[in-house]
CSV table of C-alpha atoms in Angstrom, one decimal:
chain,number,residue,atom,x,y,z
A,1,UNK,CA,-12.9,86.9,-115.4
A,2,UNK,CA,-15.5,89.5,-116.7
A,3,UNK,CA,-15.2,90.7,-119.9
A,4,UNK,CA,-13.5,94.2,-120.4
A,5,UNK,CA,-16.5,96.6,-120.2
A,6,UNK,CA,-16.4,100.2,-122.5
A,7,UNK,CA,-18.2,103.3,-121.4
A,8,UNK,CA,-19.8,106.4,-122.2
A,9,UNK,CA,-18.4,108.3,-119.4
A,10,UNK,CA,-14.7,107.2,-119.7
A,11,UNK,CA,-15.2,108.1,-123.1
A,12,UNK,CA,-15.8,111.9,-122.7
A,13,UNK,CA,-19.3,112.1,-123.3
A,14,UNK,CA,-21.4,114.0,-120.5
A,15,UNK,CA,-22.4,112.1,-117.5
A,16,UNK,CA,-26.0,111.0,-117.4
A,17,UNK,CA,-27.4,111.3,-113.9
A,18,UNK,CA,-27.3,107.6,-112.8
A,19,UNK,CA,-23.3,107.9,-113.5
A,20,UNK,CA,-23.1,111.6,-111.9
A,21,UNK,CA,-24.2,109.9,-108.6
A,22,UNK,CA,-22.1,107.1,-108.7
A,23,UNK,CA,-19.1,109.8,-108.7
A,24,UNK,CA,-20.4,111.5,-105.9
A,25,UNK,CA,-21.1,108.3,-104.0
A,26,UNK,CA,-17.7,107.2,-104.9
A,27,UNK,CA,-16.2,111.1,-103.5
A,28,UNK,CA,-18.2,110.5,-100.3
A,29,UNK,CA,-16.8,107.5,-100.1
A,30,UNK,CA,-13.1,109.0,-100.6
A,31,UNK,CA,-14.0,111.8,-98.5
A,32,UNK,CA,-15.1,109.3,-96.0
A,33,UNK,CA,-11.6,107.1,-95.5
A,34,UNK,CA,-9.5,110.3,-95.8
A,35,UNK,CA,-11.2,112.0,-92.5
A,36,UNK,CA,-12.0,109.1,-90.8
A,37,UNK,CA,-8.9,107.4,-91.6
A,38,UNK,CA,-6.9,109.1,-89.6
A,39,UNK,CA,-9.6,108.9,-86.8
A,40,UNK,CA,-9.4,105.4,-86.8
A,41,UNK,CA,-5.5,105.4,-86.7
A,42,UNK,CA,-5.1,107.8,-83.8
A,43,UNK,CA,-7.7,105.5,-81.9
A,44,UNK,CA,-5.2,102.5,-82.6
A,45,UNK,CA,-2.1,104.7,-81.8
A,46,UNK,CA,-3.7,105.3,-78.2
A,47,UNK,CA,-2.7,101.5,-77.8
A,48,UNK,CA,0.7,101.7,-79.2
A,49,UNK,CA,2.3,105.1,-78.4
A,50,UNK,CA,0.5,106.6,-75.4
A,51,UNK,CA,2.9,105.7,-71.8
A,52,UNK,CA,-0.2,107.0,-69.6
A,53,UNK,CA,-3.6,107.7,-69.5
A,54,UNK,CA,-3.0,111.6,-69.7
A,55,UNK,CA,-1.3,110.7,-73.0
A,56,UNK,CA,-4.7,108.8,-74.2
A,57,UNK,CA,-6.5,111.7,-73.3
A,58,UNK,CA,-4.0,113.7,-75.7
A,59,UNK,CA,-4.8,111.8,-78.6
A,60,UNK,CA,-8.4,111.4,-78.4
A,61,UNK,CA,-8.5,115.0,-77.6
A,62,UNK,CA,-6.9,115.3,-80.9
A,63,UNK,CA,-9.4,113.8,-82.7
A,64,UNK,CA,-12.0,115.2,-80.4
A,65,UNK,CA,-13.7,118.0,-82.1
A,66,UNK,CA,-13.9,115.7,-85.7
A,67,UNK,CA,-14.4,112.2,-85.2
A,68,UNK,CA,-18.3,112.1,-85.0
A,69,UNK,CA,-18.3,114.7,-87.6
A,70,UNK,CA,-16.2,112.9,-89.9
A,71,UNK,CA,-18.8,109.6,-89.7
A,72,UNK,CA,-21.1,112.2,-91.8
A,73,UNK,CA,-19.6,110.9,-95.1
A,74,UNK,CA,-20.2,107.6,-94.2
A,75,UNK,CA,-24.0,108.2,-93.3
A,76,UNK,CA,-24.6,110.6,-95.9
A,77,UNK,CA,-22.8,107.7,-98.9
A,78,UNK,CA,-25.2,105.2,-97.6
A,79,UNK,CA,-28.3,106.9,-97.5
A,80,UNK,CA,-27.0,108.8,-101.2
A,81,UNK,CA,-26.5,105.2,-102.1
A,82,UNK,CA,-29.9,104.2,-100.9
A,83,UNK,CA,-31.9,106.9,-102.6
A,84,UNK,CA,-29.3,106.6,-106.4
A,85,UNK,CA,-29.0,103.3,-106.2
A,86,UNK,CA,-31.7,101.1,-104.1
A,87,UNK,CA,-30.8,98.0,-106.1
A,88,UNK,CA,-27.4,98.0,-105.3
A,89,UNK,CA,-28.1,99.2,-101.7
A,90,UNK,CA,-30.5,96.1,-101.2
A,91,UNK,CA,-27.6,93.3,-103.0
A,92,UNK,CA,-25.0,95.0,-100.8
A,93,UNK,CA,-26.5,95.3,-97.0
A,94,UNK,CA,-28.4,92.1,-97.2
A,95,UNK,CA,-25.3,90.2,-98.5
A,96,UNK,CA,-23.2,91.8,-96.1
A,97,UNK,CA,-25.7,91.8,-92.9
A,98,UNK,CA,-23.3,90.1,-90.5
A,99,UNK,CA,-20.2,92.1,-91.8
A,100,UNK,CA,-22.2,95.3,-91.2
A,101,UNK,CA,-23.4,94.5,-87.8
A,102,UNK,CA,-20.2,93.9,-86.8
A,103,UNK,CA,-19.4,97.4,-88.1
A,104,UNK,CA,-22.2,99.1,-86.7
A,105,UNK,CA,-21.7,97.5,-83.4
A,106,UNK,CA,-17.8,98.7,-84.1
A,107,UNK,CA,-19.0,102.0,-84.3
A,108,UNK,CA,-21.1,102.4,-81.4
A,109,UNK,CA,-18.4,101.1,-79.1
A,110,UNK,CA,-16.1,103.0,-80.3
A,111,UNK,CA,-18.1,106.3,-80.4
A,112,UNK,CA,-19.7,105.7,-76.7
A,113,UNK,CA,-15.8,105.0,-75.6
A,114,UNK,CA,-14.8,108.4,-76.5
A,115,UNK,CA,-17.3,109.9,-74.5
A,116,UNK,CA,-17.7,107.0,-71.4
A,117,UNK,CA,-14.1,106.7,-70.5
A,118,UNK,CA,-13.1,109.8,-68.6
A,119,UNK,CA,-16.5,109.6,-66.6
A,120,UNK,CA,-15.0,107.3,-64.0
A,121,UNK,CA,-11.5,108.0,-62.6
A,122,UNK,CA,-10.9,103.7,-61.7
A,123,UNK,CA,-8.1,102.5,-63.9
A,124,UNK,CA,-10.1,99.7,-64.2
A,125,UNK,CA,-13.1,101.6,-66.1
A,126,UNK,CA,-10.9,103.7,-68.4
A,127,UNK,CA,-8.6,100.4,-69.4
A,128,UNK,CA,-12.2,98.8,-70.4
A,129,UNK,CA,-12.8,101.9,-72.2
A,130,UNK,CA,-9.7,102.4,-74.3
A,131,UNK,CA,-9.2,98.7,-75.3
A,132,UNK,CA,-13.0,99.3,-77.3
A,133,UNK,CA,-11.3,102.3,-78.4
A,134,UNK,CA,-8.3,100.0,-80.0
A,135,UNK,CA,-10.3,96.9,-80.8
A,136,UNK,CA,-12.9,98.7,-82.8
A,137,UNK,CA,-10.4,101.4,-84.2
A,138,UNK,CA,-8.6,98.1,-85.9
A,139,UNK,CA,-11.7,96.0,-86.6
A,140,UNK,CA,-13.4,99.2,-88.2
A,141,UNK,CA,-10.6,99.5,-91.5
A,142,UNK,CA,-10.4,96.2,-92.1
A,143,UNK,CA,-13.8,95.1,-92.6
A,144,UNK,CA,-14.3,97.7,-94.9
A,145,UNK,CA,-10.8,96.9,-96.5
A,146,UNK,CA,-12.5,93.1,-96.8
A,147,UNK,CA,-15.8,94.5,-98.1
A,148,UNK,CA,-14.4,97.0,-100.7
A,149,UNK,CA,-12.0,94.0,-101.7
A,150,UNK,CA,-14.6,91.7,-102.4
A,151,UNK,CA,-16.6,94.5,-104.6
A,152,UNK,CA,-13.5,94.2,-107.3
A,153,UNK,CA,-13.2,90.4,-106.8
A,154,UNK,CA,-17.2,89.5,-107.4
A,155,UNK,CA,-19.4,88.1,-105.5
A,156,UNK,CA,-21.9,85.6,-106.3
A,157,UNK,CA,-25.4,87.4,-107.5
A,158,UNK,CA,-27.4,86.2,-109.5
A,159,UNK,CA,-30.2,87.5,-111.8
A,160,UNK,CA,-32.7,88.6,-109.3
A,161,UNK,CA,-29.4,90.7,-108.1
A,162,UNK,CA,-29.5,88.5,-104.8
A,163,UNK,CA,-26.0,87.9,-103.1
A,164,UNK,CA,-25.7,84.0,-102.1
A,165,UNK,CA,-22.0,84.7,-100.5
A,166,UNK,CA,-20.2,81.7,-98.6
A,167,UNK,CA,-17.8,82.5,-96.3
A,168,UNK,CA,-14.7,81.6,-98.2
A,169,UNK,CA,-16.4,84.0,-100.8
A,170,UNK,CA,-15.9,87.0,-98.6
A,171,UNK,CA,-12.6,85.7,-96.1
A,172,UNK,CA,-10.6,84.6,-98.9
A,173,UNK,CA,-6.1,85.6,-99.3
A,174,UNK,CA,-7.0,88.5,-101.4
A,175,UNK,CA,-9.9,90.1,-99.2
A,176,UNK,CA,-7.6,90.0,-96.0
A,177,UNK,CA,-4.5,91.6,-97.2
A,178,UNK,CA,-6.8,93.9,-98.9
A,179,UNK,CA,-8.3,94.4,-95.2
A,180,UNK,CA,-4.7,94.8,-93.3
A,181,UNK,CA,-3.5,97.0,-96.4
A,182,UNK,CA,-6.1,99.9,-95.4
A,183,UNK,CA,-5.8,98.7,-91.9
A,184,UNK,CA,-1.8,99.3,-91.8
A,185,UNK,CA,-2.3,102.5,-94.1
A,186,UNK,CA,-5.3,104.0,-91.8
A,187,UNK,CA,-2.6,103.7,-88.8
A,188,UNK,CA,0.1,105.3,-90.0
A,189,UNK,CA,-2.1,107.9,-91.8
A,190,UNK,CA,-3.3,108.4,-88.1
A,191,UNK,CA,0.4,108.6,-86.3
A,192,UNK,CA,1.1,111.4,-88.6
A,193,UNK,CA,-2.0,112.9,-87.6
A,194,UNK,CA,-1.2,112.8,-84.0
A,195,UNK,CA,2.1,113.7,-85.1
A,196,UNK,CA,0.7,117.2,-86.2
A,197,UNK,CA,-1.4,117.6,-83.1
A,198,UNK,CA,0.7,117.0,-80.3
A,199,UNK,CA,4.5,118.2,-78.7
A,200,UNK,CA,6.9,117.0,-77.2
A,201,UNK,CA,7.5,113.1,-76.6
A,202,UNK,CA,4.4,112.3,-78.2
A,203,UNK,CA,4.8,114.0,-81.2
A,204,UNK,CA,8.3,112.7,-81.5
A,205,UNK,CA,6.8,108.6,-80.7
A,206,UNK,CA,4.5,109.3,-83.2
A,207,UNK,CA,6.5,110.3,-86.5
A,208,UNK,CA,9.0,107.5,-85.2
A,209,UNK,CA,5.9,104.7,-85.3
A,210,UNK,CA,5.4,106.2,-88.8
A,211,UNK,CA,8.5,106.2,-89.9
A,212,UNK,CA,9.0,102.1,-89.3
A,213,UNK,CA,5.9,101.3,-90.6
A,214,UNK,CA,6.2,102.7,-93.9
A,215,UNK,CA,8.3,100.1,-95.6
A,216,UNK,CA,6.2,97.3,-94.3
A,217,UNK,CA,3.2,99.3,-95.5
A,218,UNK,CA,4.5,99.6,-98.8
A,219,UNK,CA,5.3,96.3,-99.3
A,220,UNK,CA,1.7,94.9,-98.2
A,221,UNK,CA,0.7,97.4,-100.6
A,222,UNK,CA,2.1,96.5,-103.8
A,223,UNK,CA,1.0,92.4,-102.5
A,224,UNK,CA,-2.2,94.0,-102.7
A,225,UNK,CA,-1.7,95.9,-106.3
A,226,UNK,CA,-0.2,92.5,-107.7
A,227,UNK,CA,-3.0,90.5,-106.3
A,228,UNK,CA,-5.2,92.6,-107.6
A,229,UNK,CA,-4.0,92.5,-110.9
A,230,UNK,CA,-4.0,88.2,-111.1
A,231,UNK,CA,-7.3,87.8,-109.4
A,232,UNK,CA,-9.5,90.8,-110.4
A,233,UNK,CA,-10.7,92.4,-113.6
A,234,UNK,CA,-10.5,95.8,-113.4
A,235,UNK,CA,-6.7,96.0,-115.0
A,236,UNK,CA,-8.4,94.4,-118.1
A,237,UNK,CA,-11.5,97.4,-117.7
A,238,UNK,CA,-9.5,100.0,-116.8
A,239,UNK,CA,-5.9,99.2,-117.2
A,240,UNK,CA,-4.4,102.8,-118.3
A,241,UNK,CA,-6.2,104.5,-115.7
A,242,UNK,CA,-5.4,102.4,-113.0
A,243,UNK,CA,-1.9,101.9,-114.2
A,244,UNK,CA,-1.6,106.0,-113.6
A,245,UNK,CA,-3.4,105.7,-110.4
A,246,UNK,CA,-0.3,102.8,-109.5
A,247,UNK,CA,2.5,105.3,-110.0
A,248,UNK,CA,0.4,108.0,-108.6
A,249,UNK,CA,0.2,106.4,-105.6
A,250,UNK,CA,3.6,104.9,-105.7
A,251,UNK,CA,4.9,108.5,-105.8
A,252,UNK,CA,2.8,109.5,-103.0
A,253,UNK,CA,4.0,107.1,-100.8
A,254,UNK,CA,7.6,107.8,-101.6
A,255,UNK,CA,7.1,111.1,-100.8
A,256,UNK,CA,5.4,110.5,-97.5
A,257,UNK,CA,8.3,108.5,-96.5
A,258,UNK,CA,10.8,111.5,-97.6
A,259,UNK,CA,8.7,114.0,-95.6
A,260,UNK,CA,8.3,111.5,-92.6
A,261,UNK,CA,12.3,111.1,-92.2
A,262,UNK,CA,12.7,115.0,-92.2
A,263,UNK,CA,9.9,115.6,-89.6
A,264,UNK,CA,7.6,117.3,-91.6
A,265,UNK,CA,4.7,116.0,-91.0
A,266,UNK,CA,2.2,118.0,-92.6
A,267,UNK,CA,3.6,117.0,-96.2
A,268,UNK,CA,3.6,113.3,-94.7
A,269,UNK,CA,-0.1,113.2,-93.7
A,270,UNK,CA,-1.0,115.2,-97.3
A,271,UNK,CA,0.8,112.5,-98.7
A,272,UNK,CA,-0.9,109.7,-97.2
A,273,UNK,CA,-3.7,111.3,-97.3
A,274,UNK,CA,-3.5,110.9,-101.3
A,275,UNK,CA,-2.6,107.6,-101.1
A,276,UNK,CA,-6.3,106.9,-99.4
A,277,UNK,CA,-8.0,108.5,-102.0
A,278,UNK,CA,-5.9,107.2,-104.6
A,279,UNK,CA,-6.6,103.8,-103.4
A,280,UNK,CA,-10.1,104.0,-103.0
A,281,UNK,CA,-10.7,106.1,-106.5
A,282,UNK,CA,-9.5,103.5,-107.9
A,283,UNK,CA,-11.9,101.2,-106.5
A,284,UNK,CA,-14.6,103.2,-108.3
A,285,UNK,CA,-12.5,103.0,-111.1
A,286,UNK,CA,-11.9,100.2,-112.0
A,287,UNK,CA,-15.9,99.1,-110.9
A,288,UNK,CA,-17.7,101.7,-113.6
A,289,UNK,CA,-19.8,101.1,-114.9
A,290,UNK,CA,-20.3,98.7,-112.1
A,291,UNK,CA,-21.5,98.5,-108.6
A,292,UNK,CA,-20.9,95.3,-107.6
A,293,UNK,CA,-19.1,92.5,-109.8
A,294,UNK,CA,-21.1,88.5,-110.2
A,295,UNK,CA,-18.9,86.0,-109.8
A,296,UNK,CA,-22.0,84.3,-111.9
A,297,UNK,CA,-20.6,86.5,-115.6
A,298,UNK,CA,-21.0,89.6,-116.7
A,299,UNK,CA,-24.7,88.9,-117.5
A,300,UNK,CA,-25.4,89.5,-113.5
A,301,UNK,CA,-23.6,92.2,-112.6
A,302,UNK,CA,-25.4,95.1,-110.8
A,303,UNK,CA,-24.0,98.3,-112.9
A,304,UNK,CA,-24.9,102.3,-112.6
A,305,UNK,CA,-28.1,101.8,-115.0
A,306,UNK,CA,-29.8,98.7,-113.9
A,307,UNK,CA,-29.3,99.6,-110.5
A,308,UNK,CA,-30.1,103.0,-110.2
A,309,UNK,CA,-33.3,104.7,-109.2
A,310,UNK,CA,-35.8,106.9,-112.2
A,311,UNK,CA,-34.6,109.9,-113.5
A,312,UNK,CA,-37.4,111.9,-111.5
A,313,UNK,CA,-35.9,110.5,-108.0
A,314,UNK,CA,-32.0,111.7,-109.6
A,315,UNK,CA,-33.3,115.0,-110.5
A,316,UNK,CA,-34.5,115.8,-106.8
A,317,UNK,CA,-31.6,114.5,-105.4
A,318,UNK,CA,-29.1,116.2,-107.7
A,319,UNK,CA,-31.2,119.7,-106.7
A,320,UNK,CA,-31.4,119.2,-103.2
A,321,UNK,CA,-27.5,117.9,-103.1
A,322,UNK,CA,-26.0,121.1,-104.6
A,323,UNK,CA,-28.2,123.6,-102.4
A,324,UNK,CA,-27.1,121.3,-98.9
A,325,UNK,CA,-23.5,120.9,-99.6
A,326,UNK,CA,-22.3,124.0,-100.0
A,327,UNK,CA,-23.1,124.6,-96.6
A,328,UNK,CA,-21.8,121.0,-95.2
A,329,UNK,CA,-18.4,121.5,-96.9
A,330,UNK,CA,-18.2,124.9,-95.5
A,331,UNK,CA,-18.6,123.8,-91.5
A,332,UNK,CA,-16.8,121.0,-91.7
A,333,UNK,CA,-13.7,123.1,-92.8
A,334,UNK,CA,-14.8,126.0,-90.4
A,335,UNK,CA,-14.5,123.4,-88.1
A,336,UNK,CA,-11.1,122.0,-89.2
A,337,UNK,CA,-9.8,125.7,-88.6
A,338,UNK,CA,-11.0,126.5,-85.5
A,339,UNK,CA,-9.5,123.1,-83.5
A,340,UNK,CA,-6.3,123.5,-85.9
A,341,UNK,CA,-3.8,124.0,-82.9
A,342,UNK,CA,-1.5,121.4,-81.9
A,343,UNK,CA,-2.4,119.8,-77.9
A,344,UNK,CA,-0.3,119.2,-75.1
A,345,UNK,CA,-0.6,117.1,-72.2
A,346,UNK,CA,-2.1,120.1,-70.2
A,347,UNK,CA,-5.2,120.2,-73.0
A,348,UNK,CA,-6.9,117.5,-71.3
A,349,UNK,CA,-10.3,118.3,-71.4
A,350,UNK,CA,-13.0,115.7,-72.1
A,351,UNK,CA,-14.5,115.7,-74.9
């Protein structure tokens, strides 16, 4: 294990512009598995709770309006991540080329699905269609689960901050529950989505699905926490903080649980909601002032200085970020507003 690492930032002194990008990249990033979470777990529900194809059309009409909209955070973190942070952007997508592939390939499918599968009326065609829309809606969560996993568990880079990964170094126990932890938690944070969406039977199908997997997604949860504590370093960097981010979480679940059982499902999707973020703040977390963790010693790791780009390139891109976002913010939730009534089986336009 790495040696425990202090910094300026968790100690209250102002954040220099290398570590003010590494929050925002790490908010994008939140931002990112809150919205699209629930995208990708309303594309799995379509597989486990929809009785007919005018129920499928339901939930991806739910999802409809935000989906491609919601993929913004993702593009935008990796190009912010490109432009802050070229170093770690280079040790990351070469290391990961296959796993990314995969995920852009995920992505595509998943995004032409949505728009191919009502084009053609033969069962045929739309069963094609919506079994991409399953398959990539699972395969999407848990490759970033795996990939986000292995950022805490370290990965071997060396001094020229190249990534020399085996397989066993990126499939490993501890990278696959972290994968079917956000996997699990992406689907029920989806059901309860849907749940707030639709009436009827499928509203009612939805909160139940939530409601049985919340003790098994607890449980893979706190494997996760507890592997994470034996097999990772960031309890030793950041124990205080991540132990409040433990019982934050703990209580957020427990609440989504309450709210699921008494059919209120907005608290329940807020809740799990939290629970994303939680989870993935604490990612960031427990890295700073790292990026990415050697397996090599503390000596190779890529952190928020040595990675980052000149203070010149920071500036721009600090200016241009607060003019831009402003406006971004304010659509998306415009948007959010508009499409904020629930759907019934009648609403069955294509999107």
């Amino acid at each position: 294990m790495n040696q425990p690492i202090r910094s300026a930032w968790m100690g209250g002194i102002p954040l220099s512009l290398s570590e003010l990008w590494f929050l925002l990249i790490a908010v994008l990033f939140v931002g990112f598995f809150f919205l699209e979470g629930f995208d990708f777990g309303v594309g799995m529900s379509t597989g486990l709770i929809a009785k007919s194809d005018r129920e499928r059309r339901t939930l991806i009409n739910s999802i409809g309006p935000f989906w491609d909209g919601n993929e913004v955070w993702l593009i935008t973190a990796g190009g912010a991540m490109f432009a802050a942070f070229p170093h770690w952007y280079a040790t990351l997508f070469s290391g990961f080329y296959l796993p990314l592939v995969v995920v852009l390939l995920a992505l595509i499918g998943r995004g032409v699905a949505f728009e191919f599968r009502s084009k053609m009326k033969q069962q045929r065609w739309r069963k094609t269609w919506d079994i991409i829309i399953v398959v990539s809606s699972s395969l999407l969560p848990f490759l970033f689960g795996v990939v986000f996993a292995t950022l805490m568990k370290g990965l071997p880079i060396d001094g020229e901050m190249q990534m020399r990964a085996g397989f066993l170094d990126i499939v490993n126990p501890y990278t696959v529950v972290g994968g079917l932890s956000v996997t699990l938690l992406c689907l029920v944070h989806g059901l309860l989505f849907a749940s707030l969406r639709t009436v009827g039977d499928l509203r009612e199908r939805a909160l139940n699905m939530a409601h049985k997997l919340m003790l098994p997604l607890a449980a893979i949860l706190a494997v996760y926490a507890v592997m994470t504590y034996f097999m990772t370093d960031v309890f030793a960097v950041r124990g205080w903080a991540l132990w409040i981010m433990v019982v934050l979480g703990a209580v957020s679940l427990g609440l989504a649980a309450y709210f699921v059982r008494h059919k209120r499902e907005g608290w329940a999707f807020g809740m799990t909601g939290a629970v994303i973020a939680i989870a993935f703040a604490s990612v960031f977390i427990g890295l700073f002032p790292r990026v990415m963790v050697s397996s090599f010693g503390s000596t190779f790791d890529l952190t928020v200085y040595n990675a980052a780009s000149g203070a010149y390139s920071l500036k721009v891109m600090t200016i241009v970020a607060c003019t831009l976002l402003p406006f971004v913010l304010g659509y998306q939730i415009w948007s959010y507003y508009i499409f904020r009534k629930r759907l019934n089986e009648q609403h069955h336009l294509e999107y």
